[in-house]
């Protein structure tokens, strides 16, 4: 028996979350791409949207904490929010180096294309002088470089994070979402049955072996966290 009345996506950045959110919204328009993109933009612009009698929320802790929604998502750390027992919560994790490379590629692409996305006011500065991946990673505040750990522990404590992650109803991994993650999530929560698509990709950037190895060592705590997570499939 499904006791859940609402769904919350604990969206860690660069963990395939935007594609997922768009596809959930796309269920309201038969996955028509143009309509789906308009709905997504409208929701992100207002933080709240009523569609076919369902309330969708995003990136507004106050509204999310009030608990009046069908589906909500945000980048806010799990520990900064509160949830009722009737909320189905899901999240996804990703290889730590690949996640920050994806973040770098997005910001570097915005820079190269002179895109004035709001995040560039802050995150564009992380590119530094030479715009290299190593420089970007070194300049990132730790709550962003270690976003997966910070999302579940304000103190960047692995044990604390694992306790919080254990409270999540579905814990997936980006690397195997397409193989079985989407299918398994749909089995557990039928309202989250969506097409298996990745809708957002940034232009690849060249990452040297030295920079990759630097990132792997730099993000050791995140690797330690992921090795100890009990994934849902």
Coordinates of N, CA and C in Angstrom, one line a residue:
X1 N 0.8 -1.2 0.0 CA 0.0 0.0 0.0 C 0.9 1.3 0.0
X2 N 0.6 2.1 -0.9 CA 1.4 3.4 -1.1 C 0.8 4.4 -0.1
X3 N 1.6 4.8 0.9 CA 1.1 5.8 1.9 C 1.6 7.2 1.6
X4 N 2.4 7.3 0.5 CA 3.0 8.6 0.2 C 2.0 9.5 -0.6
X5 N 1.9 10.8 0.0 CA 1.1 11.8 -0.6 C 1.8 12.8 -1.5
X6 N 3.1 12.9 -1.2 CA 3.9 13.8 -2.0 C 5.3 13.2 -2.2
X7 N 6.0 13.8 -3.2 CA 7.3 13.3 -3.6 C 8.3 14.5 -3.6
X8 N 9.5 14.2 -3.0 CA 10.6 15.2 -2.9 C 11.8 14.6 -3.5
X9 N 12.4 15.4 -4.5 CA 13.7 15.0 -5.1 C 14.8 15.8 -4.4
X10 N 15.6 15.1 -3.6 CA 16.8 15.7 -3.0 C 17.9 15.8 -4.0
X11 N 17.9 16.9 -4.7 CA 18.7 17.0 -6.0 C 20.1 17.6 -5.7
X12 N 21.0 16.7 -5.7 CA 22.4 17.0 -5.7 C 22.8 17.5 -7.1
X13 N 23.5 18.6 -7.1 CA 23.8 19.2 -8.5 C 24.7 18.2 -9.3
X14 N 24.5 18.2 -10.6 CA 25.2 17.4 -11.5 C 25.1 15.9 -11.3
X15 N 23.9 15.5 -10.8 CA 23.6 14.1 -10.6 C 22.4 13.7 -11.4
X16 N 22.3 14.2 -12.7 CA 21.2 13.9 -13.6 C 19.8 14.4 -13.1
X17 N 19.8 15.3 -12.2 CA 18.5 15.7 -11.6 C 17.7 16.6 -12.5
X18 N 18.3 17.5 -13.3 CA 17.5 18.3 -14.2 C 16.7 17.5 -15.2
X19 N 17.3 16.5 -15.8 CA 16.6 15.7 -16.7 C 15.4 15.0 -16.1
X20 N 15.7 14.5 -14.9 CA 14.6 13.9 -14.1 C 13.4 14.8 -13.9
X21 N 13.7 16.0 -13.4 CA 12.7 17.0 -13.1 C 11.9 17.3 -14.3
X22 N 12.6 17.5 -15.4 CA 11.9 17.9 -16.7 C 11.0 16.7 -17.1
X23 N 11.4 15.5 -17.0 CA 10.6 14.4 -17.4 C 9.4 14.2 -16.5
X24 N 9.5 14.5 -15.2 CA 8.4 14.4 -14.3 C 7.3 15.4 -14.8
X25 N 7.8 16.7 -15.0 CA 6.9 17.7 -15.5 C 6.3 17.4 -16.8
X26 N 7.1 16.7 -17.6 CA 6.7 16.3 -19.0 C 5.5 15.3 -19.0
X27 N 5.2 14.7 -17.8 CA 4.1 13.8 -17.8 C 2.8 14.6 -17.9
X28 N 2.9 15.9 -17.6 CA 1.7 16.7 -17.6 C 1.4 17.2 -19.1
X29 N 2.3 16.9 -20.0 CA 2.1 17.4 -21.4 C 2.5 16.3 -22.4
X30 N 2.4 15.1 -22.0 CA 2.7 13.9 -22.9 C 4.2 14.0 -23.4
X31 N 5.1 14.6 -22.6 CA 6.5 14.7 -22.9 C 6.7 15.5 -24.2
X32 N 5.8 16.4 -24.5 CA 6.1 17.3 -25.6 C 7.2 18.2 -25.2
X33 N 8.3 18.2 -26.0 CA 9.5 18.9 -25.6 C 9.3 20.4 -25.4
X34 N 8.7 21.1 -26.3 CA 8.5 22.5 -26.2 C 7.7 22.9 -25.0
X35 N 6.6 22.1 -24.8 CA 5.7 22.4 -23.6 C 6.4 22.1 -22.3
X36 N 7.2 21.0 -22.3 CA 7.9 20.6 -21.1 C 8.9 21.6 -20.7
X37 N 9.7 22.2 -21.7 CA 10.7 23.2 -21.4 C 10.0 24.5 -20.9
X38 N 8.9 24.8 -21.4 CA 8.1 26.0 -21.0 C 7.6 25.8 -19.5
X39 N 7.1 24.6 -19.2 CA 6.7 24.4 -17.9 C 7.8 24.4 -16.9
X40 N 8.9 23.8 -17.3 CA 10.1 23.8 -16.4 C 10.6 25.2 -16.1
X41 N 10.7 26.0 -17.2 CA 11.1 27.4 -17.0 C 10.2 28.2 -16.2
X42 N 8.9 28.0 -16.4 CA 7.9 28.7 -15.6 C 8.0 28.3 -14.1
X43 N 8.2 27.1 -13.8 CA 8.4 26.6 -12.4 C 9.6 27.2 -11.8
X44 N 10.7 27.2 -12.5 CA 12.0 27.7 -12.0 C 11.9 29.2 -11.8
X45 N 11.1 29.9 -12.6 CA 11.0 31.3 -12.4 C 10.1 31.8 -11.3
X46 N 9.1 30.9 -10.9 CA 8.2 31.3 -9.8 C 8.3 30.4 -8.6
X47 N 9.0 29.3 -8.6 CA 9.2 28.4 -7.5 C 7.9 27.6 -7.2
X48 N 6.8 27.9 -7.8 CA 5.6 27.2 -7.5 C 4.7 27.2 -8.8
X49 N 4.1 26.1 -9.0 CA 3.2 26.0 -10.2 C 2.1 25.0 -10.0
X50 N 0.9 25.3 -10.4 CA -0.2 24.4 -10.3 C -0.5 23.9 -11.7
X51 N -0.4 22.6 -11.8 CA -0.7 21.9 -13.1 C -1.6 20.7 -12.9
X52 N -2.8 20.8 -13.6 CA -3.8 19.7 -13.5 C -4.1 19.4 -12.1
X53 N -4.2 20.4 -11.3 CA -4.6 20.1 -9.9 C -3.5 19.7 -9.0
X54 N -2.2 19.7 -9.5 CA -1.1 19.3 -8.7 C -0.2 20.5 -8.5
X55 N 0.4 20.6 -7.3 CA 1.3 21.7 -6.9 C 2.7 21.2 -7.1
X56 N 3.5 21.9 -7.9 CA 4.9 21.6 -8.1 C 5.7 22.7 -7.4
X57 N 6.7 22.4 -6.7 CA 7.6 23.4 -6.0 C 9.1 23.2 -6.4
X58 N 9.9 24.3 -6.3 CA 11.3 24.1 -6.5 C 12.0 25.2 -5.8
X59 N 13.2 24.9 -5.2 CA 14.2 25.9 -4.7 C 13.6 26.9 -3.8
X60 N 12.7 26.5 -2.9 CA 12.1 27.5 -1.9 C 11.9 26.7 -0.7
X61 N 12.8 26.8 0.3 CA 12.8 26.0 1.5 C 11.5 26.3 2.3
X62 N 11.0 27.5 2.3 CA 9.9 27.9 3.1 C 8.6 27.1 2.6
X63 N 8.4 27.2 1.3 CA 7.3 26.5 0.7 C 7.4 25.0 0.8
X64 N 8.6 24.4 0.6 CA 8.8 23.0 0.8 C 8.5 22.5 2.2
X65 N 9.0 23.3 3.1 CA 8.8 22.9 4.5 C 7.3 23.0 5.0
X66 N 6.5 23.8 4.3 CA 5.1 23.8 4.6 C 4.4 22.5 4.2
X67 N 5.0 21.8 3.2 CA 4.6 20.5 2.9 C 3.4 20.4 1.9
X68 N 3.0 21.5 1.4 CA 1.8 21.5 0.5 C 2.2 21.4 -1.0
X69 N 2.5 20.1 -1.4 CA 2.9 19.9 -2.8 C 2.7 18.5 -3.2
X70 N 2.7 18.3 -4.5 CA 2.7 16.9 -5.1 C 4.1 16.5 -5.4
X71 N 4.9 17.4 -6.0 CA 6.3 17.1 -6.3 C 7.1 18.4 -6.1
X72 N 8.3 18.2 -5.5 CA 9.1 19.3 -5.2 C 10.6 18.9 -5.3
X73 N 11.4 19.8 -5.7 CA 12.9 19.6 -5.7 C 13.6 20.8 -5.4
X74 N 14.9 20.6 -4.9 CA 15.8 21.7 -4.6 C 17.2 21.2 -4.5
X75 N 18.1 22.1 -4.5 CA 19.5 21.8 -4.2 C 19.8 22.0 -2.7
X76 N 18.8 22.4 -1.9 CA 19.1 22.6 -0.5 C 19.5 21.3 0.2
X77 N 20.4 21.4 1.1 CA 20.9 20.2 1.8 C 19.7 19.5 2.5
X78 N 19.7 18.2 2.6 CA 18.6 17.5 3.2 C 18.4 17.9 4.7
X79 N 19.5 18.2 5.4 CA 19.4 18.6 6.8 C 18.8 20.0 7.0
X80 N 18.6 20.7 6.0 CA 18.1 22.1 6.1 C 16.5 22.1 5.9
X81 N 16.0 20.9 5.6 CA 14.5 20.8 5.3 C 13.9 19.9 6.3
X82 N 12.5 19.9 6.3 CA 11.8 19.0 7.2 C 10.7 18.3 6.3
X83 N 10.4 17.0 6.7 CA 9.5 16.2 5.9 C 8.6 15.5 6.7
X84 N 7.4 15.3 6.2 CA 6.4 14.5 6.9 C 6.6 13.0 6.5
X85 N 6.0 12.1 7.3 CA 6.2 10.7 7.0 C 5.5 10.3 5.7
X86 N 4.6 11.1 5.2 CA 4.0 10.7 3.9 C 4.7 11.3 2.7
X87 N 6.0 11.6 2.8 CA 6.8 12.2 1.7 C 7.7 11.1 1.2
X88 N 7.6 10.8 -0.1 CA 8.6 9.9 -0.7 C 9.8 10.7 -1.2
X89 N 11.0 10.4 -0.7 CA 12.2 11.1 -1.0 C 13.1 10.3 -1.8
X90 N 13.7 10.8 -2.8 CA 14.7 10.1 -3.6 C 15.9 11.0 -3.9
X91 N 17.0 10.3 -4.2 CA 18.2 11.1 -4.5 C 19.1 10.2 -5.3
X92 N 20.1 10.8 -6.0 CA 21.1 10.1 -6.8 C 22.5 10.6 -6.5
X93 N 23.4 9.7 -6.5 CA 24.8 10.0 -6.3 C 25.6 9.7 -7.5
X94 N 26.8 10.2 -7.6 CA 27.6 10.1 -8.8 C 29.1 10.0 -8.5
X95 N 29.9 9.3 -9.3 CA 31.3 9.3 -9.1 C 31.8 10.7 -8.8
X96 N 32.4 11.0 -7.7 CA 32.8 12.4 -7.3 C 33.6 13.2 -8.4
X97 N 34.5 12.5 -9.0 CA 35.3 13.3 -10.0 C 34.5 13.6 -11.2
X98 N 33.7 12.6 -11.7 CA 32.9 12.9 -12.8 C 31.8 14.0 -12.6
X99 N 31.4 14.0 -11.3 CA 30.4 15.0 -11.0 C 31.0 16.4 -11.0
X100 N 32.2 16.6 -10.5 CA 32.8 18.0 -10.5 C 33.3 18.3 -11.9
X101 N 33.7 17.3 -12.7 CA 34.0 17.6 -14.1 C 32.8 18.1 -14.8
X102 N 31.6 17.5 -14.6 CA 30.4 17.9 -15.2 C 30.1 19.3 -14.8
X103 N 30.3 19.7 -13.6 CA 30.1 21.0 -13.1 C 31.0 22.0 -13.8
X104 N 32.3 21.6 -13.9 CA 33.2 22.5 -14.6 C 32.9 22.7 -16.1
X105 N 32.5 21.6 -16.7 CA 32.1 21.7 -18.1 C 30.9 22.6 -18.4
X106 N 30.0 22.6 -17.4 CA 28.8 23.5 -17.6 C 29.2 24.9 -17.4
X107 N 30.0 25.2 -16.4 CA 30.4 26.6 -16.2 C 31.4 27.1 -17.3
X108 N 32.3 26.3 -17.7 CA 33.2 26.6 -18.8 C 32.4 26.9 -20.1
X109 N 31.4 26.1 -20.4 CA 30.6 26.3 -21.5 C 29.8 27.6 -21.4
X110 N 29.3 27.9 -20.3 CA 28.6 29.2 -20.1 C 29.6 30.4 -20.3
X111 N 30.8 30.2 -19.8 CA 31.8 31.2 -20.0 C 32.2 31.4 -21.5
X112 N 32.4 30.3 -22.2 CA 32.8 30.4 -23.6 C 31.7 31.0 -24.5
X113 N 30.5 30.7 -24.1 CA 29.3 31.2 -24.9 C 28.8 32.6 -24.3
X114 N 29.5 33.1 -23.3 CA 29.1 34.4 -22.7 C 27.6 34.3 -22.3
X115 N 27.3 33.2 -21.7 CA 26.0 33.0 -21.1 C 25.9 33.6 -19.8
X116 N 24.9 34.5 -19.6 CA 24.7 35.2 -18.3 C 23.8 34.5 -17.3
X117 N 23.9 33.2 -17.3 CA 23.1 32.4 -16.3 C 23.4 33.0 -14.9
X118 N 22.4 33.1 -14.1 CA 22.6 33.6 -12.7 C 23.7 33.0 -11.9
X119 N 24.0 31.7 -12.1 CA 25.0 31.1 -11.4 C 26.4 31.6 -11.7
X120 N 26.6 32.2 -12.9 CA 27.9 32.7 -13.3 C 28.4 33.9 -12.4
X121 N 27.5 34.6 -11.8 CA 27.9 35.7 -10.9 C 28.8 35.2 -9.8
X122 N 28.6 34.0 -9.3 CA 29.4 33.4 -8.3 C 30.4 32.3 -8.8
X123 N 29.8 31.4 -9.6 CA 30.6 30.2 -10.0 C 31.5 30.5 -11.2
X124 N 31.2 31.5 -11.9 CA 32.1 31.9 -13.0 C 33.5 32.3 -12.5
X125 N 33.5 32.8 -11.3 CA 34.8 33.2 -10.6 C 35.7 32.0 -10.3
X126 N 35.1 30.9 -10.1 CA 35.9 29.7 -9.8 C 36.8 29.2 -10.9
X127 N 36.5 29.7 -12.1 CA 37.3 29.3 -13.3 C 38.7 29.9 -13.1
X128 N 38.9 31.0 -12.4 CA 40.2 31.6 -12.2 C 40.8 32.2 -13.4
X129 N 42.1 32.3 -13.4 CA 42.8 33.0 -14.5 C 42.9 32.1 -15.7
X130 N 43.3 30.9 -15.5 CA 43.6 30.0 -16.7 C 42.4 29.1 -17.1
X131 N 41.4 29.2 -16.3 CA 40.1 28.4 -16.7 C 40.3 26.9 -16.8
X132 N 41.3 26.4 -16.0 CA 41.5 24.9 -16.0 C 40.6 24.2 -15.0
X133 N 40.5 22.9 -15.2 CA 39.6 22.2 -14.2 C 40.3 22.2 -12.8
X134 N 41.6 22.0 -12.7 CA 42.2 22.0 -11.4 C 42.0 23.3 -10.7
X135 N 42.1 24.4 -11.4 CA 41.9 25.7 -10.8 C 40.4 25.9 -10.4
X136 N 39.5 25.4 -11.2 CA 38.1 25.5 -10.9 C 37.8 24.7 -9.6
X137 N 38.3 23.5 -9.5 CA 38.1 22.7 -8.4 C 38.7 23.3 -7.1
X138 N 39.9 23.8 -7.2 CA 40.6 24.4 -6.1 C 39.9 25.6 -5.6
X139 N 39.2 26.3 -6.5 CA 38.5 27.6 -6.1 C 37.1 27.3 -5.5
X140 N 36.6 26.1 -5.8 CA 35.2 25.8 -5.3 C 35.1 25.8 -3.8
X141 N 34.1 26.4 -3.2 CA 33.9 26.2 -1.7 C 33.6 24.8 -1.5
X142 N 34.1 24.3 -0.3 CA 34.0 22.9 0.0 C 32.6 22.3 -0.1
X143 N 31.6 23.1 0.2 CA 30.2 22.7 0.2 C 29.7 22.4 -1.2
X144 N 30.5 22.9 -2.2 CA 30.2 22.6 -3.6 C 31.1 21.5 -4.2
X145 N 32.4 21.5 -3.8 CA 33.2 20.5 -4.3 C 32.9 19.1 -3.7
X146 N 32.4 19.2 -2.4 CA 32.0 18.0 -1.7 C 30.5 18.0 -1.5
X147 N 29.8 18.4 -2.6 CA 28.3 18.6 -2.4 C 27.5 17.4 -2.0
X148 N 28.0 16.2 -2.4 CA 27.3 15.0 -2.1 C 27.4 14.7 -0.6
X149 N 28.5 14.9 0.0 CA 28.7 14.7 1.4 C 28.0 15.8 2.2
X150 N 28.2 17.1 1.8 CA 27.6 18.2 2.4 C 26.1 18.2 2.4
X151 N 25.5 17.6 1.3 CA 24.1 17.5 1.2 C 23.4 16.8 2.4
X152 N 24.2 15.9 2.9 CA 23.7 15.0 4.0 C 24.4 15.2 5.3
X153 N 25.4 16.1 5.4 CA 26.1 16.4 6.6 C 26.6 17.8 6.6
X154 N 26.1 18.7 7.4 CA 26.6 20.0 7.4 C 28.1 20.1 7.9
X155 N 28.4 19.1 8.7 CA 29.8 19.0 9.2 C 30.7 18.2 8.4
X156 N 30.3 17.8 7.2 CA 31.1 16.9 6.3 C 31.6 15.7 7.0
X157 N 30.7 15.1 7.8 CA 31.0 13.9 8.6 C 30.3 12.7 7.9
X158 N 31.1 11.7 7.5 CA 30.6 10.6 6.8 C 29.6 9.8 7.6
X159 N 29.8 9.6 8.8 CA 28.9 8.8 9.6 C 27.5 9.5 9.7
X160 N 27.6 10.8 10.0 CA 26.3 11.6 10.0 C 25.6 11.5 8.7
X161 N 26.3 11.7 7.6 CA 25.7 11.6 6.3 C 25.0 10.3 6.0
X162 N 25.7 9.2 6.4 CA 25.1 7.9 6.2 C 23.8 7.7 7.0
X163 N 23.7 8.2 8.2 CA 22.5 8.1 9.0 C 21.4 8.8 8.2
X164 N 21.6 10.0 7.7 CA 20.6 10.8 6.9 C 20.2 10.1 5.6
X165 N 21.2 9.6 4.9 CA 21.0 8.9 3.7 C 20.1 7.6 3.9
X166 N 20.3 7.0 5.0 CA 19.5 5.8 5.3 C 18.0 6.1 5.5
X167 N 17.7 7.4 5.7 CA 16.3 7.8 5.8 C 15.6 8.0 4.4
X168 N 16.4 8.1 3.4 CA 15.9 8.3 2.0 C 15.2 7.1 1.5
X169 N 14.1 7.2 0.8 CA 13.3 6.1 0.4 C 14.0 5.4 -0.8
X170 N 14.6 6.1 -1.7 CA 15.3 5.6 -2.9 C 16.6 6.3 -3.1
X171 N 17.7 5.5 -3.1 CA 19.0 6.0 -3.3 C 19.6 5.4 -4.5
X172 N 19.8 6.2 -5.6 CA 20.3 5.7 -6.8 C 21.7 6.2 -7.1
X173 N 22.2 5.7 -8.3 CA 23.5 6.1 -8.7 C 23.4 6.5 -10.2
X174 N 24.0 7.6 -10.6 CA 23.9 8.1 -12.0 C 24.4 7.1 -13.0
X175 N 25.5 6.4 -12.6 CA 26.1 5.5 -13.6 C 25.2 4.4 -14.1
X176 N 24.3 4.0 -13.3 CA 23.4 2.9 -13.7 C 21.9 3.2 -13.8
X177 N 21.6 4.5 -13.8 CA 20.2 4.9 -13.9 C 19.6 4.4 -15.2
X178 N 20.3 4.5 -16.3 CA 19.8 4.1 -17.6 C 19.6 2.6 -17.6
X179 N 20.4 1.8 -16.9 CA 20.4 0.3 -17.0 C 19.2 -0.2 -16.2
X180 N 19.1 0.3 -15.0 CA 18.0 -0.3 -14.1 C 17.4 0.7 -13.1
X181 N 18.1 1.8 -12.9 CA 17.6 2.8 -11.9 C 16.2 3.3 -12.2
X182 N 16.0 3.8 -13.4 CA 14.6 4.3 -13.7 C 13.6 3.2 -13.5
X183 N 13.9 2.0 -13.9 CA 12.9 0.9 -13.8 C 12.6 0.6 -12.4
X184 N 13.6 0.5 -11.6 CA 13.5 0.2 -10.2 C 12.7 1.3 -9.4
X185 N 13.0 2.5 -9.7 CA 12.3 3.6 -9.1 C 10.9 3.6 -9.4
X186 N 10.5 3.3 -10.7 CA 9.1 3.3 -11.1 C 8.4 2.1 -10.4
X187 N 9.1 1.0 -10.1 CA 8.5 -0.1 -9.4 C 8.1 0.3 -7.9
X188 N 9.0 1.1 -7.3 CA 8.9 1.5 -5.9 C 7.8 2.6 -5.8
X189 N 7.9 3.5 -6.7 CA 6.9 4.7 -6.7 C 6.4 4.9 -8.1
X190 N 5.3 4.2 -8.4 CA 4.7 4.3 -9.8 C 4.6 5.7 -10.3
X191 N 4.4 6.7 -9.5 CA 4.2 8.1 -9.9 C 5.5 8.6 -10.5
X192 N 6.6 7.9 -10.3 CA 7.9 8.3 -10.8 C 8.3 7.5 -12.0
X193 N 7.4 6.8 -12.7 CA 7.7 6.1 -13.9 C 7.8 7.1 -15.1
X194 N 9.0 7.2 -15.6 CA 9.2 8.2 -16.7 C 10.1 7.6 -17.8
X195 N 10.2 8.2 -19.0 CA 11.0 7.7 -20.0 C 12.5 7.8 -19.6
X196 N 13.3 6.9 -20.1 CA 14.7 6.9 -19.8 C 15.5 7.8 -20.8
X197 N 15.6 9.0 -20.4 CA 16.2 10.0 -21.3 C 17.2 10.9 -20.5
X198 N 18.3 11.3 -21.1 CA 19.2 12.3 -20.5 C 19.0 13.6 -21.4
X199 N 18.5 14.6 -20.8 CA 18.1 15.8 -21.6 C 19.1 16.9 -21.6
X200 N 20.1 16.8 -20.8 CA 21.0 18.0 -20.6 C 22.5 17.5 -20.6
X201 N 23.3 17.9 -21.6 CA 24.7 17.6 -21.6 C 25.5 18.8 -22.0
X202 N 26.6 19.0 -21.3 CA 27.5 20.1 -21.6 C 28.6 19.7 -22.5
X203 N 29.2 20.7 -23.2 CA 30.3 20.4 -24.1 C 31.5 19.8 -23.3
X204 N 32.1 18.7 -23.8 CA 33.2 18.1 -23.0 C 34.4 19.0 -23.1
X205 N 35.2 19.0 -22.0 CA 36.4 19.8 -21.8 C 37.6 18.8 -21.6
X206 N 38.7 19.2 -22.1 CA 39.9 18.3 -21.9 C 40.4 18.4 -20.5
X207 N 40.5 17.2 -19.8 CA 41.0 17.1 -18.5 C 42.2 16.3 -18.5
X208 N 43.3 16.8 -18.0 CA 44.6 16.1 -18.0 C 44.6 15.0 -17.0
X209 N 45.5 14.0 -17.2 CA 45.6 12.9 -16.2 C 46.0 13.4 -14.9
X210 N 46.9 14.4 -14.8 CA 47.3 15.0 -13.6 C 46.2 15.6 -12.8
X211 N 45.4 16.4 -13.6 CA 44.2 17.1 -13.0 C 43.2 16.0 -12.5
X212 N 43.0 15.0 -13.2 CA 42.1 13.9 -12.8 C 42.6 13.3 -11.5
X213 N 43.8 13.0 -11.4 CA 44.4 12.4 -10.2 C 44.4 13.3 -9.0
X214 N 44.6 14.6 -9.3 CA 44.5 15.6 -8.2 C 43.0 15.6 -7.7
X215 N 42.0 15.6 -8.6 CA 40.6 15.6 -8.1 C 40.3 14.3 -7.3
X216 N 40.8 13.2 -7.8 CA 40.5 11.9 -7.1 C 41.0 12.0 -5.6
X217 N 42.2 12.5 -5.4 CA 42.7 12.6 -4.1 C 42.0 13.7 -3.3
X218 N 41.7 14.8 -3.9 CA 41.0 15.9 -3.3 C 39.7 15.5 -2.8
X219 N 39.0 14.6 -3.5 CA 37.6 14.2 -3.2 C 37.6 12.9 -2.5
X220 N 38.6 12.5 -1.8 CA 38.7 11.2 -1.1 C 37.5 10.9 -0.2
X221 N 37.1 12.0 0.6 CA 36.0 11.8 1.5 C 34.7 11.4 0.8
X222 N 34.5 12.0 -0.3 CA 33.3 11.7 -1.1 C 33.4 10.2 -1.6
X223 N 34.5 9.8 -2.0 CA 34.6 8.4 -2.5 C 34.4 7.4 -1.3
X224 N 34.9 7.8 -0.1 CA 34.7 7.0 1.1 C 33.2 6.9 1.4
X225 N 32.5 8.1 1.3 CA 31.1 8.1 1.6 C 30.3 7.1 0.6
X226 N 30.6 7.2 -0.7 CA 29.8 6.5 -1.7 C 30.1 5.0 -1.5
X227 N 31.3 4.6 -1.1 CA 31.6 3.2 -0.9 C 30.8 2.6 0.3
X228 N 30.2 3.4 1.1 CA 29.5 2.9 2.3 C 28.0 3.1 2.2
X229 N 27.5 3.7 1.1 CA 26.1 3.9 0.9 C 25.4 2.6 0.5
X230 N 24.2 2.4 1.1 CA 23.4 1.2 0.7 C 22.4 1.7 -0.4
X231 N 22.8 1.4 -1.6 CA 22.0 1.8 -2.8 C 20.7 0.9 -2.9
X232 N 19.7 1.5 -3.6 CA 18.4 0.8 -3.6 C 18.4 -0.2 -4.7
X233 N 19.4 -0.4 -5.5 CA 19.4 -1.4 -6.5 C 20.8 -1.8 -6.9

